[in-house]
Each structure stands twice: as C-alpha cells, then as structure tokens.
C-alpha cells in the first residue's frame, strides 16, 4: 500500500491536477482522477471515501472543478461544491445536501457544463463576493448574491486546469506548472509560471531549473521542525530539505538533509539546540550533531528518545530557550519539561496546551516563542504565555515574516 501511495503521489506531482479546494479547516484537497490528496503531503485515498455520493451518482472518474463557498452572508457558507460534467454536488461537513446533485445551470445560471476550474473570490479581492469559473479561454465571474454573470478575458493567463485561493493569493495550475494571478484582471506579475512540485508538494527531487532557496522560502508545505543556535543562525526543516538563515547577515542558503546530516537522510520530527549541539529527533531516535561547518555527528548516536529525554517518541516539536537548560517537548496537546543537566533525564511537569490540538514546529529565542501551525506562526512572549494562553495572538505568515518571501 505504501508503494501504491508513493506512486500515486508522484503521479499527482508529475501530471496536471483535476481540481483543488480548501476545506473548512483550511486543509487543501487535491483531486486527481478518482483519488484525493489531503494537504501538501501524505497518503492518497479514493475520493469516494470522503465524498461517497460522487461515486454513487456518477461513477466517479474525476472531478472537473471544486471550491469552498466561504461567505458568511450566504446560505451556502462553508459548503464545498464539486462539478462533474453537467452536475454540481454541494457538501456541508462532508455530507451531501438534500436535493443534490443538481444541474449546474440550476445552481449557477449562466455557467457552462464541463468546467476546467473554479475558485471563490470574496470582496474586496473581487468587486463583489464571487466565484470565478474557467472553461478553456472563457472566464466567468459569478456574483453570489445576484447570480449575475460577467464574462471576462484574462489575456496574460494560460488555460487553467485547476484554480486555488490560498492565503489570500490566487493560483492557476496548468500541467505541473502554476501562475499567481490577479482575480479581477487576470494579470500575472513576477516570474511565472513556476513548478507546482517545488511549492505545493513535498518531493525529494525537484526540477533542474528550481531555485532551491526561493522554493524553501516560499513553499506552502508546512515545516517539520525549526530551531536557532547560540549564534543566531536559524534552521528550518521541510521534507528532504532545510533552509539556513545566517545570524550575522540574514543570508539564506538551502541544502538537502542527506548532504548536511547524512545519518538522518530525510524528514525530521523535531529539532532543538542546546550548548552548540543540534538535537534532531526522527521517529523513536535522537541524533546529535556538533554545530559547525560541516556539522559533526557524535559517536554513539542515534540513541532512543526514551533513553535521552525520558519520553517515548515520536515527538511533534521541541525547543530550548537560549541559555536555559530545559527542553520543552510537545506531543499532541501536551507539553513536558526535560531538565537537560539531569541524569538520567526525565520528562515531567506535564501540562495541556489549550490553544492547539497539535503543532508542526516551535522555536524559542530572545524574542520569545514562535509556534508554527500550517503556513502560519504565532508569537508568545514566554513559554508560560504559550501554555496558559486562552486566546490566539496575531497570526503571521511563515513564508513572508520568517523567510521574507513576498509572493
């Protein structure tokens, strides 16, 4: 099954996607043929496992287009719409709404059958709360409130095989390439098209033309781990690659984990820095490296996480705050303290994190604690504020505010 999943995932990355939509929890759904990929990495599943009626009514071969209606003034708020040939399906919390499927012309009058793509466009990103439909060279702006249709011409855009609104930006996928566009005018600014596999999928290998630093700075795939050392250098890990930001001049470099940390090979669960050493956790094992050029793997490692930190792996995230000697270990909704000077080390002082069901990564420096969830991070002045907090602080974009990617 793992081999099949890997093959299907590669198929998604190599050939065009049929449709893309974001669910009510802002997780992207990628549709290809009769399969569905939830998020930017992970296992493929049959689409009818999540949306059974698509197959019941239509012998599902593929989804033409999909989007999530996210307009609070609409009766269809937070519904997901799927388009197959001349039919439209409306789901709310993965349940098909009564009376569906219906003809596309009944629900979206003036919109043709056999669509290529669709994407929601809220006001003021569009003039009014709208849905943009794509079919060949034809572009249709559908007003959600009045049901009026405005046909437009997007001269600078390629024909979209799927479209996607993510973090208030609009993306047109064509083949395995994508372009970011203005939803009002269709104008494409910047150096596009770009490789979708470089930015929206977790792949171990990328195109020869790929700018590795830009890809890692601007990728929409969530981080696996992040840390900073005593010199202020930051390390951010994602899949098979990592990004390093120099503490002296903010210069960024990208490399493979295989090249810099060959004993790890790829994909870490958590990383923290303590006394000029990188503690790198993968599954049930801890790898220890002396920070330097190159990083030096210490003899006798890897060792079991339980033996080194007094807690069973795997671990979601871990961090140490500058000159302190406590490692904070996060597993699901719980956080534990490990006194690193103690022998043997024991994970204690278990507490519940109230603001998150789980996190992807976390780091601590003189500015406080940064907690990363998906494509965003949240800044807390201290570990206590993070653990005891009852309301989320301001949301920040990882790509923009940590890595300086402006697109």
PDB file of N, CA and C in Angstrom, residues 119 199 269 375:
ATOM      1  N   UNK A 119     -12.895  28.860  -8.536  1.00  0.00           N
ATOM      2  CA  UNK A 119     -12.276  29.347  -7.310  1.00  0.00           C
ATOM      3  C   UNK A 119     -13.145  30.451  -6.721  1.00  0.00           C
ATOM      4  N   UNK A 199       6.626  24.015  -4.900  1.00  0.00           N
ATOM      5  CA  UNK A 199       5.979  24.903  -3.930  1.00  0.00           C
ATOM      6  C   UNK A 199       4.774  24.285  -3.221  1.00  0.00           C
ATOM      7  N   UNK A 269      11.305  14.981  12.841  1.00  0.00           N
ATOM      8  CA  UNK A 269      10.079  15.301  13.572  1.00  0.00           C
ATOM      9  C   UNK A 269      10.228  16.563  14.412  1.00  0.00           C
ATOM     10  N   UNK A 375       0.776  27.074   7.608  1.00  0.00           N
ATOM     11  CA  UNK A 375       1.542  28.124   6.934  1.00  0.00           C
ATOM     12  C   UNK A 375       1.684  29.382   7.782  1.00  0.00           C
TER      13      UNK A 375
END
